[in-house]
Coordinates of C-alpha atoms and ligand atoms in Angstrom, one line a residue:
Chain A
X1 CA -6.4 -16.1 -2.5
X2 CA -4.5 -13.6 -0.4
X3 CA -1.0 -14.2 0.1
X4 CA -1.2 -13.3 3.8
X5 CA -3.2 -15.7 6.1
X6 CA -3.2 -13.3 9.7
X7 CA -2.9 -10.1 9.4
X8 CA -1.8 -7.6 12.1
X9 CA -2.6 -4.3 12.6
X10 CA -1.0 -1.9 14.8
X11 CA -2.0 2.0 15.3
X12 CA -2.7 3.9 18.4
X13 CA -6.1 5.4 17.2
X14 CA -9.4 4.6 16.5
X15 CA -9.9 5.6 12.9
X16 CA -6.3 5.1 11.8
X17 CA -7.3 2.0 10.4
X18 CA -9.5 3.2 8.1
X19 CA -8.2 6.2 7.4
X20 CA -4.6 4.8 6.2
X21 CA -5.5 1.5 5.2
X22 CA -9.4 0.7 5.1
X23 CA -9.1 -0.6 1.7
X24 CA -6.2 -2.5 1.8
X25 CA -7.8 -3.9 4.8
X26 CA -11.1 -4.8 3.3
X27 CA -9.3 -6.1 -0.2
X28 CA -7.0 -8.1 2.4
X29 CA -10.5 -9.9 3.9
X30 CA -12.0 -10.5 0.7
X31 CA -9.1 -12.3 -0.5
X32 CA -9.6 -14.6 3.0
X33 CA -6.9 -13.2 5.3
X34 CA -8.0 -13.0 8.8
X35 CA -7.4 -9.4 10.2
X36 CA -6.6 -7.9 13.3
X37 CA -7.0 -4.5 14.8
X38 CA -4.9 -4.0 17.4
X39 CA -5.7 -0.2 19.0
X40 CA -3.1 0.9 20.6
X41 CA -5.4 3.6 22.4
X42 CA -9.1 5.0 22.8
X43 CA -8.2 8.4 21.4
X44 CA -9.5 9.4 24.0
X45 CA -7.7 12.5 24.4
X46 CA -8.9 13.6 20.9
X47 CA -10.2 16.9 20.0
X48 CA -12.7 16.4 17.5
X49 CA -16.5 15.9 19.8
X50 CA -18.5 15.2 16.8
X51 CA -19.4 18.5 14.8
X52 CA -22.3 19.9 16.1
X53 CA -20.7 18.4 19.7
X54 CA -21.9 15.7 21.3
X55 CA -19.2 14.1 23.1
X56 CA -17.1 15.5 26.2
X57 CA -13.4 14.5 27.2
X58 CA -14.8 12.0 29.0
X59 CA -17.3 10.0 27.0
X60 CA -15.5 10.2 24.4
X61 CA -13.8 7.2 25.0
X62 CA -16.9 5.2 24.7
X63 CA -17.9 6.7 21.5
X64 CA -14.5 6.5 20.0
X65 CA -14.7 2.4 20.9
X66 CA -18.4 2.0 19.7
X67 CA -17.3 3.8 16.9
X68 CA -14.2 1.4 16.1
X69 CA -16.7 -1.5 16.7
X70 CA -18.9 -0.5 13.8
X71 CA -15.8 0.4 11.0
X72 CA -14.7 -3.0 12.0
X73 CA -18.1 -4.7 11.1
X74 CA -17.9 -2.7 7.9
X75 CA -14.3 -3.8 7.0
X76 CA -14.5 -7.5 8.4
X77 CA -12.0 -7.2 10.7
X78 CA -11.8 -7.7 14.5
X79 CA -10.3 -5.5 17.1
X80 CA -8.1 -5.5 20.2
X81 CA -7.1 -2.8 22.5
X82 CA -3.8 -2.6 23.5
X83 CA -4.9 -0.4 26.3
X84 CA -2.0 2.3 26.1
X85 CA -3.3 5.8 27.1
X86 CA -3.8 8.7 24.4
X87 CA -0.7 10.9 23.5
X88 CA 1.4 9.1 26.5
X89 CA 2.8 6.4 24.0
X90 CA 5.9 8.0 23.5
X91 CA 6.7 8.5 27.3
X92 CA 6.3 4.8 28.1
X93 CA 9.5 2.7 28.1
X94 CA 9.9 1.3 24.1
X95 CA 11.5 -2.0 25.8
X96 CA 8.1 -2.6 27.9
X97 CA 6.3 -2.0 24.7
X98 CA 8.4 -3.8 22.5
X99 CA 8.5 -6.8 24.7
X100 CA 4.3 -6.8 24.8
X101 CA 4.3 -6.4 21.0
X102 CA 6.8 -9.3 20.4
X103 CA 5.2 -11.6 22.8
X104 CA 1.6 -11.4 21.7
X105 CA 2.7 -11.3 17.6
X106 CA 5.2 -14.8 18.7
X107 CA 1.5 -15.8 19.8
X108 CA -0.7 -14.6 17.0
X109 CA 2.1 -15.8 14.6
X110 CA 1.0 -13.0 11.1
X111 CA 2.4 -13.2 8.1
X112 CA 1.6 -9.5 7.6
X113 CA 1.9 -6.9 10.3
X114 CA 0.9 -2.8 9.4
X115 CA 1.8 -0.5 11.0
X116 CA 2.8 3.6 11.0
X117 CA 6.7 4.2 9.5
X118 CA 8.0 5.9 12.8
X119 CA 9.0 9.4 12.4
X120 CA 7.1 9.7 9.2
X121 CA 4.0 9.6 10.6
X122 CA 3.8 13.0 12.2
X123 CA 1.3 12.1 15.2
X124 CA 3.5 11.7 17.9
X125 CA 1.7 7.9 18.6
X126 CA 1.9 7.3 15.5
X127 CA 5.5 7.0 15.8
X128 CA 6.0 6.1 19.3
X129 CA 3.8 2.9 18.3
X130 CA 5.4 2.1 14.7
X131 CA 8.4 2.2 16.5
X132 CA 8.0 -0.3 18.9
X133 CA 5.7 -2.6 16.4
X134 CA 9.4 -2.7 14.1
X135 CA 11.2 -3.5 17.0
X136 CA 9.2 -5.7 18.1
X137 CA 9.0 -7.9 14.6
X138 CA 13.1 -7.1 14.3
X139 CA 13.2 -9.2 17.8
X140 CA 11.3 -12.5 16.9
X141 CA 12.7 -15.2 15.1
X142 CA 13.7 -14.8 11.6
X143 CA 11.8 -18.1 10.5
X144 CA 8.8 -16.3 12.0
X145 CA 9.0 -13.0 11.1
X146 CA 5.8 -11.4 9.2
X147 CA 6.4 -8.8 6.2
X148 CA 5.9 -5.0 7.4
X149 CA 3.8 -3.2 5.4
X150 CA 4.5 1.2 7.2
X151 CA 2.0 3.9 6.3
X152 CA 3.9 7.1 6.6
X153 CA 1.9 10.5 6.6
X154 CA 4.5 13.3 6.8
X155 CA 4.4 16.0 4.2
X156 CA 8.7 15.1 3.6
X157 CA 8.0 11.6 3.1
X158 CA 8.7 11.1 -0.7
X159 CA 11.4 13.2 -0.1
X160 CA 13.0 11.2 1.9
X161 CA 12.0 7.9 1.5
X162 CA 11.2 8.0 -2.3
X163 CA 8.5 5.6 -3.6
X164 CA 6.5 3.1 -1.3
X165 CA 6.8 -0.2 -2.1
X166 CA 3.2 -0.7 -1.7
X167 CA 0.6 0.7 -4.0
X168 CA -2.9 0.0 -3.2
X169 CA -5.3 1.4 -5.7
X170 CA -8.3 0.9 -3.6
X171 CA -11.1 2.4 -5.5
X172 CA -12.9 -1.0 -6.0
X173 CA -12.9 -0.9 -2.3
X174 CA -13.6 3.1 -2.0
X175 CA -17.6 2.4 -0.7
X176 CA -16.4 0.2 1.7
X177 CA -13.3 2.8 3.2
X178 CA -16.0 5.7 3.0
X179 CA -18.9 4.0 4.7
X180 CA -16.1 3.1 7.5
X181 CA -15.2 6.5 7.5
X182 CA -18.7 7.5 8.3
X183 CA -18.7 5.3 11.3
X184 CA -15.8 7.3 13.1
X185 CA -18.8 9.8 13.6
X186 CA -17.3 11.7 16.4
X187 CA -14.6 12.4 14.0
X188 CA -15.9 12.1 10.8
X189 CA -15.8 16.1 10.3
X190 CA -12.4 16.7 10.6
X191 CA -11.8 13.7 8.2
X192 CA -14.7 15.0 5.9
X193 CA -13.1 18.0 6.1
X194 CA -9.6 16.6 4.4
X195 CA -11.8 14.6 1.8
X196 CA -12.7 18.1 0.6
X197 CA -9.4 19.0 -0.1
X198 CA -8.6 17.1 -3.7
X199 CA -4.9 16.5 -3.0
X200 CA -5.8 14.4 0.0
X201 CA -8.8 12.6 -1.4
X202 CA -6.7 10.9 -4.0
X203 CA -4.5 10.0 -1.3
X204 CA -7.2 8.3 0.8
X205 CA -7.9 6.5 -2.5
X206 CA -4.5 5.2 -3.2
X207 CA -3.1 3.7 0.4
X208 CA 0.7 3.3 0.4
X209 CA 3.2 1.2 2.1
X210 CA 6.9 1.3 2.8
X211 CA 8.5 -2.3 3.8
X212 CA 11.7 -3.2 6.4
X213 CA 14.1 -2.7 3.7
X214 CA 12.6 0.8 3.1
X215 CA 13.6 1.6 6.9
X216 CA 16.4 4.0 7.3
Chain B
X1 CA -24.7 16.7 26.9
X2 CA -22.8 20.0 26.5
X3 CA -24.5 23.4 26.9
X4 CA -23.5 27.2 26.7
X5 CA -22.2 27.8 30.2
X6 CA -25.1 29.7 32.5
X7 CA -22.3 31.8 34.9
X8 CA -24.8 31.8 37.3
X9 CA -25.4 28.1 37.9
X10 CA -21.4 27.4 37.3
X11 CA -20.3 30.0 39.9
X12 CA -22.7 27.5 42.0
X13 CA -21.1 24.8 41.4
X14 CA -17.6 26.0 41.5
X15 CA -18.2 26.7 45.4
X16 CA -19.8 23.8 45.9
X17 CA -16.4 22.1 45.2
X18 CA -14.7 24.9 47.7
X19 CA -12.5 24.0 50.2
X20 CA -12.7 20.3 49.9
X21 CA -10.2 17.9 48.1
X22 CA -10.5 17.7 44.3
X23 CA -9.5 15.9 40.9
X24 CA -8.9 18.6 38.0
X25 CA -7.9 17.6 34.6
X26 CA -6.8 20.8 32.8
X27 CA -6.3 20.6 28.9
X28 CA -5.8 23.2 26.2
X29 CA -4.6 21.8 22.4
X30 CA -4.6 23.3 19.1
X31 CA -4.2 19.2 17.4
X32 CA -1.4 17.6 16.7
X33 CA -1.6 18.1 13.2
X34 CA -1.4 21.7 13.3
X35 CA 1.8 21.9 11.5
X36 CA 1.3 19.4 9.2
X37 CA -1.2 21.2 7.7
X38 CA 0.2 24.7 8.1
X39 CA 4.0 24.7 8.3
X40 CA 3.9 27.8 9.4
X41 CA 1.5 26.6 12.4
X42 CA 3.1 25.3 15.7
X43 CA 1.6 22.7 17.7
X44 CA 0.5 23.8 21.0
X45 CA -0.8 21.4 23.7
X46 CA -0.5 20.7 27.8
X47 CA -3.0 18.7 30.0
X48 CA -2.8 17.3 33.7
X49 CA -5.1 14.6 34.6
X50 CA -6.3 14.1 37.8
X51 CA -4.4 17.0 39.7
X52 CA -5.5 16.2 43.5
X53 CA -6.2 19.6 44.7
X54 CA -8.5 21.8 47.3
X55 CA -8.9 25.6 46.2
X56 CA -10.0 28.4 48.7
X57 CA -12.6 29.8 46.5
X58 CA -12.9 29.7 42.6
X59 CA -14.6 32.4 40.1
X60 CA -15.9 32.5 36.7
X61 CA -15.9 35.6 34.4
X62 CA -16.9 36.2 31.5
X63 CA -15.4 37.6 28.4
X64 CA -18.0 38.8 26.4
X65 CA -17.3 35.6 23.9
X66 CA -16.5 32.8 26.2
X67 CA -15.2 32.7 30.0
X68 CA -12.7 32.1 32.5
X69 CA -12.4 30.4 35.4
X70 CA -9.6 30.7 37.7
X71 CA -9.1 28.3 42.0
X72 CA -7.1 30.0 44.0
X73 CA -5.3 27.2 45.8
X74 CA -3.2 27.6 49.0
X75 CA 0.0 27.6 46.9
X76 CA -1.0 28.8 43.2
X77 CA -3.5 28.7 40.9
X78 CA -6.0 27.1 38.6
X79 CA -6.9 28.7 35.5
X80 CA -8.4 28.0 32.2
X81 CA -9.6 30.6 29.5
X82 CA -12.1 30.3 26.3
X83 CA -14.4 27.9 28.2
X84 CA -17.9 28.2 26.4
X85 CA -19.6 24.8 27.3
X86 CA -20.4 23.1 30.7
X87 CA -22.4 20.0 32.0
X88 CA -22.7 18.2 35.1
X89 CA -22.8 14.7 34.5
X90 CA -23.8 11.9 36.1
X91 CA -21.0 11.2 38.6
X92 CA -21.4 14.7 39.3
X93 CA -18.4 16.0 38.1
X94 CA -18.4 19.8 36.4
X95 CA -16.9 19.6 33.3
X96 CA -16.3 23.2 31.4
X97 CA -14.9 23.3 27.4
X98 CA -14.0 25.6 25.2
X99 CA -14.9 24.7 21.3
X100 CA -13.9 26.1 18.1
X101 CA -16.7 26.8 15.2
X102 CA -16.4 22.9 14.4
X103 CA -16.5 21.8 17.9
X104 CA -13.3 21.2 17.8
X105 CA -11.8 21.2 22.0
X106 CA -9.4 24.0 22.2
X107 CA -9.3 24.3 26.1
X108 CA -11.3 21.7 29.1
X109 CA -11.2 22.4 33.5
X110 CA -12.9 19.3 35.0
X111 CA -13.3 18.9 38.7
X112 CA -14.2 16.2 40.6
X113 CA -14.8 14.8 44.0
X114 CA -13.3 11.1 42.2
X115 CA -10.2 10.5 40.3
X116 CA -11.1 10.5 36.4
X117 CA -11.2 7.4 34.8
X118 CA -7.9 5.8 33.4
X119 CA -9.7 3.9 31.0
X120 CA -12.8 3.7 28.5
X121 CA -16.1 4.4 30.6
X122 CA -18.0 1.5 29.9
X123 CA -21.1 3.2 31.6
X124 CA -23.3 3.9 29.6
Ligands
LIG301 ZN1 -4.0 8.4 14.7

């Protein structure tokens, strides 16, 4: 059994799930925790159109969504959409945000919410959104407050953070994290891409997570 | 779906949107992980949705590898450069890219007689 009942999820893209945590995601399923996606945006503003291209800037939005539908399926999870706009998050007001976050997790009551390490995270979403997920768990009750599991991407961040807390070797769970990445079609390439590069395929194997405590 | 842009037909187009009130969205991005990947790299990026503008006249040109398109509007200008893909889709709206050799968007003009959508197109 998992120790984690509800899990939360928060990132701003389609694909981030997988990408930074499929198979922590699909371990955390098989062991009978209930997951949620929640997506902060469509991605919509991405610039990957499938490689050769078949999306424009604006279908992509609908691919992106379908795609997230089907990388859910294959990691037994379920989504949301948060409904936040594609590299705006940092320019809306953290309070609003914070106040959204907090009241729908004071609802959906985790035990377990992941989300981006702000500033370490290098997409400017990325930490915009980890940010206000943080603030938003720091703000509810401490009876009710879930652990934080942060994925940080930055090339400085064992520099600066040292060690994660977290290790996930997730190579029992590697066909399930690659057949989601396949999914994200539209922007499986660039992805593909990376996985051809061995430094970051044996970090796509081993997922890492930083906890509060870890927070500078 | 996206094809190589026909000047011709896109020069048609572009007056056919002439002197009325229009929606732009104007992009150009090299990725946000640019410099994650190359420190030495400096991410580049600007886009404006749904600028409500009417130009005078507009004109395409080509530059032997891709194009440029430039509305002259009462007080300034539109432009875009390295546009190599067009389509006019179904709500009739002319949208121009630019794409790198793995079709990655580098630079997009859109114009249209509607606002663009604020959220997912649920369309199709
Ligand atoms: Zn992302």
């Amino acid at each position: 059994m998992s120790d984690y009942k509800r899990v939360i999820v928060i990132f701003p893209h389609p694909d981030d799930e997988t990408f930074g945590a499929g198979g922590t995601l699909a371990s955390l399923v098989d062991a009978g925790s209930k997951v949620t996606y929640w997506c902060g945006t469509l991605g919509e503003m991405g610039r990957n159109m499938g490689n050769p291209v078949f999306a424009n800037r604006e279908t992509l939005s609908t691919y992106r969504k379908k795609e997230l539908d089907e990388a859910a399926g294959v990691l037994g999870i379920d989504v949301v959409h948060l409904g936040y706009r594609d590299k705006t998050i940092e320019f809306e007001v953290l309070e609003e945000m914070v106040t959204h976050l907090r009241t729908k997790l004071e609802e959906a009551k985790p035990d377990l919410v992941i989300t981006h390490f702000p500033g370490y995270a290098v997409h400017p979403d990325h930490d915009a959104l980890g940010r206000a997920a943080v603030e938003a768990v720091k703000e509810m009750k401490e009876e009710e407050r879930p652990d934080v599991w942060m994925h940080a991407i930055s090339n400085e961040t064992s520099e600066d953070l040292g060690a994660p807390a977290i290790l996930k070797d997730i190579s029992d769970y590697w066909d399930t994290k690659w057949k989601a990445i396949r999914t994200h079609l539209s922007q499986a390439d660039g992805m593909v891409d990376l996985i051809n590069r061995e430094d970051q395929l044996e970090r796509l194997k081993t997922e890492r997570f930083y906890t509060l405590d870890q927070l500078q | 779906m996206m094809e190589p842009i026909k000047p011709e037909k896109v020069q048609d187009i572009i007056d056919n949107f002439s002197e009325k009130p229009v929606y732009v969205h104007l992009e150009t991005t090299n990725g946000a992980y640019a410099s994650h990947f190359n420190e030495k790299a400096h991410n580049v990026g600007a886009f404006i949705r749904n600028a409500h503008v009417t130009y005078e006249h507009g004109k395409i040109i080509s530059t032997g590898g891709g194009y440029r398109v430039g509305l002259k509007l009462e007080l300034g200008w539109v432009y875009a450069e390295g546009l190599t893909d067009y389509e006019v889709d179904e709500h009739n709206r002319l949208l121009m890219a630019g794409h790198d050799e793995q079709g990655r968007l580098m630079v997009a003009l859109e114009i249209s007689e509607t606002p663009f959508a604020h959220e997912a197109d649920y369309h199709e």
